Short mmCIF file of C-alpha atoms in Angstrom, two decimals:
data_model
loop_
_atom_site.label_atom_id
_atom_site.label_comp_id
_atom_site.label_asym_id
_atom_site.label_seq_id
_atom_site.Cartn_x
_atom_site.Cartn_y
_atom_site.Cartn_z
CA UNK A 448 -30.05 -32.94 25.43
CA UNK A 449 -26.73 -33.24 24.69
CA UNK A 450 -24.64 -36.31 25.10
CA UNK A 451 -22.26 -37.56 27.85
CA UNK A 452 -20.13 -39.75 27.29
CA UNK A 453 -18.36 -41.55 30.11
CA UNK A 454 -14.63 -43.38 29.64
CA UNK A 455 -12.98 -46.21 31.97
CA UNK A 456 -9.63 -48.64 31.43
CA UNK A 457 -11.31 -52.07 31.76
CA UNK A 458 -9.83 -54.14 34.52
CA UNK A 459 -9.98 -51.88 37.14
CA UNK A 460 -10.16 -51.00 40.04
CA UNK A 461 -10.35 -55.13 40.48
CA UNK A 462 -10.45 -57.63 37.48
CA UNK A 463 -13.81 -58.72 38.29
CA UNK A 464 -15.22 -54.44 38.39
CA UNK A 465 -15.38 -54.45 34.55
CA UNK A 466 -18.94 -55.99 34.19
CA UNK A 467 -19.82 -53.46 37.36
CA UNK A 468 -18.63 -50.21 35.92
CA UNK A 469 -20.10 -50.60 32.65
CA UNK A 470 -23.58 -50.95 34.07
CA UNK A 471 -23.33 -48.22 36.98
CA UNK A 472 -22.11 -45.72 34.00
CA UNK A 473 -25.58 -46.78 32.38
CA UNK A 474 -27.94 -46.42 35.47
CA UNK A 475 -26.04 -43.01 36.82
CA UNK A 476 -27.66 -41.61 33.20
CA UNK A 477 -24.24 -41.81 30.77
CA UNK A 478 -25.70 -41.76 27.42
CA UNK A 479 -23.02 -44.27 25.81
CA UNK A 480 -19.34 -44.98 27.02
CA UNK A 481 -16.00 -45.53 26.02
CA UNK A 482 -13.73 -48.78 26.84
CA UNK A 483 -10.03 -48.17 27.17
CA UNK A 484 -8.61 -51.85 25.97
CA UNK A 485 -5.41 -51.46 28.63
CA UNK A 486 -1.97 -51.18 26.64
CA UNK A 487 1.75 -51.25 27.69
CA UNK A 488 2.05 -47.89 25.91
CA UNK A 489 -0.89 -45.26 25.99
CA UNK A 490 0.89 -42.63 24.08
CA UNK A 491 -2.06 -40.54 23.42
CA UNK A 492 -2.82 -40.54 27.62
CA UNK A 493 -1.62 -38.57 30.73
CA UNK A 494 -0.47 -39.68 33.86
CA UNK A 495 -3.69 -40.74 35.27
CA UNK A 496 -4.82 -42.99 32.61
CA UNK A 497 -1.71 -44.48 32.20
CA UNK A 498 -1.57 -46.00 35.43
CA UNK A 499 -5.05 -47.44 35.05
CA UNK A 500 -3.63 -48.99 32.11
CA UNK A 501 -0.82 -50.51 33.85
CA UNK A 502 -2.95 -51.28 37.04
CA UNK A 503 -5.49 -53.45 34.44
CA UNK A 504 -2.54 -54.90 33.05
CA UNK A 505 -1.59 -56.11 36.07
CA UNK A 506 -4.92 -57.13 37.54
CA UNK A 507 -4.77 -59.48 34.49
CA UNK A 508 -6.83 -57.57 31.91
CA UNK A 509 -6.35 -58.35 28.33
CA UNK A 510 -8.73 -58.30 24.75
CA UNK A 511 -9.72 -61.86 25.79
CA UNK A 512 -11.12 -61.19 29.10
CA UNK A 513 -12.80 -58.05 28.05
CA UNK A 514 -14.45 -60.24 25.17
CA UNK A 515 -16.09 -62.25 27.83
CA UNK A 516 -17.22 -59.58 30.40
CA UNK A 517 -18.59 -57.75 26.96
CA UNK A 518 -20.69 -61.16 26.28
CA UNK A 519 -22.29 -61.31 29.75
CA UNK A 520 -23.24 -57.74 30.07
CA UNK A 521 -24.51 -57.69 25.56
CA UNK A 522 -28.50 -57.77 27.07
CA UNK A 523 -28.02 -55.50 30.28
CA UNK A 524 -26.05 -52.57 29.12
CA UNK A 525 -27.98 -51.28 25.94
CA UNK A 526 -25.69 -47.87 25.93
CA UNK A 527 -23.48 -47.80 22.77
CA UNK A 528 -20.43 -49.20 23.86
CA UNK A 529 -17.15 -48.30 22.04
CA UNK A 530 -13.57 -49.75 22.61
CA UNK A 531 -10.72 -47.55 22.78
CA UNK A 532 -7.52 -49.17 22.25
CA UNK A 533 -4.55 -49.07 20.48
CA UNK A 534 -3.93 -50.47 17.02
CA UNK A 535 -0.90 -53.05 17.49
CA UNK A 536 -3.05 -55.38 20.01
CA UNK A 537 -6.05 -55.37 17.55
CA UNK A 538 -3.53 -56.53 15.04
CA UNK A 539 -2.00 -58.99 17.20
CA UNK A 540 -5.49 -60.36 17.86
CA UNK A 541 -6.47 -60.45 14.22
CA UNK A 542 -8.38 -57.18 12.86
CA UNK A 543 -10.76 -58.88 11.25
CA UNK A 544 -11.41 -61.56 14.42
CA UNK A 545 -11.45 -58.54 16.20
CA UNK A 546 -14.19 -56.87 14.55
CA UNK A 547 -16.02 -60.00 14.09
CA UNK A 548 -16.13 -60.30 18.00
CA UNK A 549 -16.84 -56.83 18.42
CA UNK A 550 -20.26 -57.29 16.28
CA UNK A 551 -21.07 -60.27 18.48
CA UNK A 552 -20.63 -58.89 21.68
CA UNK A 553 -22.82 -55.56 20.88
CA UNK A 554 -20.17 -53.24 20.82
CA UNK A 555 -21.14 -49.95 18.71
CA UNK A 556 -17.87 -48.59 17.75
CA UNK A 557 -13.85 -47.96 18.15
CA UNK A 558 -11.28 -45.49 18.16
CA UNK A 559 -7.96 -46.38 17.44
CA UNK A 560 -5.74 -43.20 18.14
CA UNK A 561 -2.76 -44.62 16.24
CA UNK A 562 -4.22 -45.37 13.36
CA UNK A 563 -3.30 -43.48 10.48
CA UNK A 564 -6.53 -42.30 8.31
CA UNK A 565 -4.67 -43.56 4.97
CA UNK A 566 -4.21 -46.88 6.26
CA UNK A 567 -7.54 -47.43 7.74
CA UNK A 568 -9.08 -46.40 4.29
CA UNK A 569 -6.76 -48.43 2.25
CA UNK A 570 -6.97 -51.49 4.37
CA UNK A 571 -9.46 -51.75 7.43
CA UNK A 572 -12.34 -49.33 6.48
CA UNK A 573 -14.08 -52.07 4.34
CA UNK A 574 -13.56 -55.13 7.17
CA UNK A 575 -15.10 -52.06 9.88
CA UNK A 576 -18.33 -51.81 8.02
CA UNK A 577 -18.73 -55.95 6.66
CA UNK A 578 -19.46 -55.72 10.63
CA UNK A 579 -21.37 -52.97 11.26
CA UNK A 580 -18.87 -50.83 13.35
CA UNK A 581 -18.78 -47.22 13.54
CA UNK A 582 -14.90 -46.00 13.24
CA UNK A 583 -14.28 -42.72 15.09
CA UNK A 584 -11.20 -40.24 14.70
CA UNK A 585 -9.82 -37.37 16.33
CA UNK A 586 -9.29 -34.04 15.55
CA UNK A 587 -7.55 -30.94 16.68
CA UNK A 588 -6.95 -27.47 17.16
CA UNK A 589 -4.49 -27.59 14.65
CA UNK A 590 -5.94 -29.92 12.72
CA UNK A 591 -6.94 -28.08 9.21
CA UNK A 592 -10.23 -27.36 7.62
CA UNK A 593 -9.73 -29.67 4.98
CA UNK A 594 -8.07 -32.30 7.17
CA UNK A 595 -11.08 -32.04 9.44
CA UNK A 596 -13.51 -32.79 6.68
CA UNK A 597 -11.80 -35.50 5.53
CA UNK A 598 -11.47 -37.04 8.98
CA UNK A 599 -15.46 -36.39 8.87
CA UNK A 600 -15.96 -38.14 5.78
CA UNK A 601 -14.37 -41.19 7.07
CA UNK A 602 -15.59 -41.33 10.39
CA UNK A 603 -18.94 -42.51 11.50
CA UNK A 604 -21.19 -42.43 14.58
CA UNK A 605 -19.28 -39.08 15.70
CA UNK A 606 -15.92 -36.91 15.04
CA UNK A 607 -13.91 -36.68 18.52
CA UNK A 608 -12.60 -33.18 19.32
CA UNK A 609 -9.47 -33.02 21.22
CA UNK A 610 -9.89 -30.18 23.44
CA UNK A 611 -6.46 -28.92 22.75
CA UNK A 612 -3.13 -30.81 21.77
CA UNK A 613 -2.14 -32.38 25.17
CA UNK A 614 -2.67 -35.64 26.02
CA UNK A 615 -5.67 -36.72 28.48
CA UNK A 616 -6.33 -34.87 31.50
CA UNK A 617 -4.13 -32.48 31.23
CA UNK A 618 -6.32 -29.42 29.61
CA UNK A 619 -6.92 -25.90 31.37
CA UNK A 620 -8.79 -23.98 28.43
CA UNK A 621 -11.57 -21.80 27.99
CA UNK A 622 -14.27 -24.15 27.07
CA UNK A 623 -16.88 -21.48 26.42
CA UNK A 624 -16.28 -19.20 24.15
CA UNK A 625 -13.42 -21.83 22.03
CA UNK A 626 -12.95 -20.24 19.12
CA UNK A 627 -12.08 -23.94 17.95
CA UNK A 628 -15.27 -25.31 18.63
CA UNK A 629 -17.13 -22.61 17.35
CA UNK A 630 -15.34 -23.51 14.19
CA UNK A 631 -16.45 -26.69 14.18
CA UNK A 632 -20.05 -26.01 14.81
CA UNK A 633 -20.37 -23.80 11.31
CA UNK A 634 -18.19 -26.56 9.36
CA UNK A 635 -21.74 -28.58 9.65
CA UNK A 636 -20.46 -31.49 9.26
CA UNK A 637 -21.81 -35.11 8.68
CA UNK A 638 -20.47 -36.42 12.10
CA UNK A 639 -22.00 -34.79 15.58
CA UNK A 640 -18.76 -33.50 17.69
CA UNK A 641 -17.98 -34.96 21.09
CA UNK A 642 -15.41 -32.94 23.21
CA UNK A 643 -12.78 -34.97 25.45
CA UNK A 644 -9.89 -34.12 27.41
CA UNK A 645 -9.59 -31.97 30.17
CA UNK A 646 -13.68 -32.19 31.29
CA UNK A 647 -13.82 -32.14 34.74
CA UNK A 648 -17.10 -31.19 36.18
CA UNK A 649 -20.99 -30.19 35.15
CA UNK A 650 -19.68 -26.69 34.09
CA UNK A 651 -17.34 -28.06 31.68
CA UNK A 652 -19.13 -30.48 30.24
CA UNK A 653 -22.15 -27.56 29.42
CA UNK A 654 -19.18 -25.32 28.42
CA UNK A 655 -18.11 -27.69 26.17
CA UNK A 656 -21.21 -28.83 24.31
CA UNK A 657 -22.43 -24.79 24.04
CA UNK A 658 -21.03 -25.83 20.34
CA UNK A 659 -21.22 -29.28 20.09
CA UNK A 660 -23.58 -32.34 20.77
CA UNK A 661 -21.95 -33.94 23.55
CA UNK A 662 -18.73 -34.15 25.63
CA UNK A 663 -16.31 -37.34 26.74
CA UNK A 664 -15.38 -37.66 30.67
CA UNK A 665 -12.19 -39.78 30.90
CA UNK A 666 -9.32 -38.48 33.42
CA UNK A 667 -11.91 -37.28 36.22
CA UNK A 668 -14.15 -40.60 36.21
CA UNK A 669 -10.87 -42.89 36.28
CA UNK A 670 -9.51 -41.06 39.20
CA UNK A 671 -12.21 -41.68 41.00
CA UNK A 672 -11.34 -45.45 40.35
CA UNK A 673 -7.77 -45.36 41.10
CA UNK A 674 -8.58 -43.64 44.40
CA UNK A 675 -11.45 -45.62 45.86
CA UNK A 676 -10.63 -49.22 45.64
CA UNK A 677 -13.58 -50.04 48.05
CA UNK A 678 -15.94 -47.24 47.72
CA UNK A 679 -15.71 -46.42 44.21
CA UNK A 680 -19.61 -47.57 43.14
CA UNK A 681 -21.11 -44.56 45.23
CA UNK A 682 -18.55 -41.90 44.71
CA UNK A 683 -18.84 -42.71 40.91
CA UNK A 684 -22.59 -42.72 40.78
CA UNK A 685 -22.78 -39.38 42.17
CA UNK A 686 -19.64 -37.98 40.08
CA UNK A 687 -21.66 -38.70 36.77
CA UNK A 688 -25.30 -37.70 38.18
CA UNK A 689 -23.41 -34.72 39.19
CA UNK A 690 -22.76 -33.87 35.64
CA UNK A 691 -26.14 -34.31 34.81
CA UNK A 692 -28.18 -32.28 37.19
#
């Protein structure tokens, strides 16, 4: 079966919804998810996401905070969860603190858009793996054959495959037969592929793993947030069971 992967901006809708989202994404059948660590600037996001980041912001949210609700839910959401975040807060944090916690607190892995591949081997690969984290980066359409390999070779626990080059949620392309994707697929390489951006529904998400093993649902499952403040447990539940009928 292939994987989903499910995405939400901690701190929202409420503060105190963290611990609850994490653990409905688990029980609606989300193989793992991704935890956006909310940032002033989300340049690699669309509209959608960056208001949840600045709604989380100002609900209060910060690495701290997530820290703790990651602590109390370590023994009841089993899931990999990976933190998605942005690399000057990690360094204002402490990289190495940062990772530390992330080890104690059961988190499986992070993606750091904005940092550059050089740097992370030169100076943060070695402190990733002294704690046991997976690093993941992102790749392209445009991204080269050779550049994708070597983004393979340094990633671990899976290579993340930008739908097209657009920021989140703001994709309209022919999953199915994606020439990209296809390309991908006969690179065989060490990483499995996850798709993300612009997955919106069941039929997108089996489009998009035709080539790969599993897809990322950001934009659509954060709406659903934003828009239903009070009712956002059962519309959410059903979104992702939707996907996996």
């Amino acid at each position: 079966m292939r994987k989903l992967n499910i995405y939400f901006t901690a701190g929202i809708p409420k503060l105190e919804d963290t611990a609850k989202v994490a653990k409905l994404i688990q029980e609606a059948g989300a193989d793992m998810m991704e935890i956006g660590i909310p940032y002033s600037d989300p340049v690699a996001d669309g509209n959608v996401i960056q208001n949840a980041h600045a709604l989380a912001l100002q609900n209060g949210m910060n690495i701290n905070t997530l820290f703790k609700v990651l602590e109390d839910i370590k023994e009841s959401v089993k899931i990999p969860k990976i933190l998605m975040g942005y690399l000057n807060s990690v360094i204002q944090y402490g990289f190495e603190d940062f990772c530390k916690k992330c080890k104690e607190v059961g988190i499986y892995g992070l993606i750091l858009p904005d940092l550059p591949p050089i740097e992370f081997e030169r100076k943060y690969k070695k402190i990733v793996e002294k704690y046991g984290l997976n690093f993941t980066f992102l790749v392209t359409p445009e991204t080269s054959i050779e550049r994708i390999n070597y983004l393979d070779s340094i990633s671990s626990g899976f290579l993340y495959a930008v739908s097209s080059s657009s920021t989140t949620g703001k994709v309209d392309n022919n999953l199915e037969n994606n020439p990209y994707l296809k390309k991908l697929a006969e690179l065989k390489l060490k990483n499995p592929i996850f798709v993300g951006f612009g997955i919106k529904n069941k039929v997108d998400f089996s489009n998009a793993t035709k080539h790969t093993q599993g897809a990322i649902i950001g934009t659509s499952f954060v709406k659903i947030l934003l828009e239903n403040p009070t009712n956002w447990e059962e519309k959410s539940e059903s979104f992702i069971k939707s996907i996996r009928e």
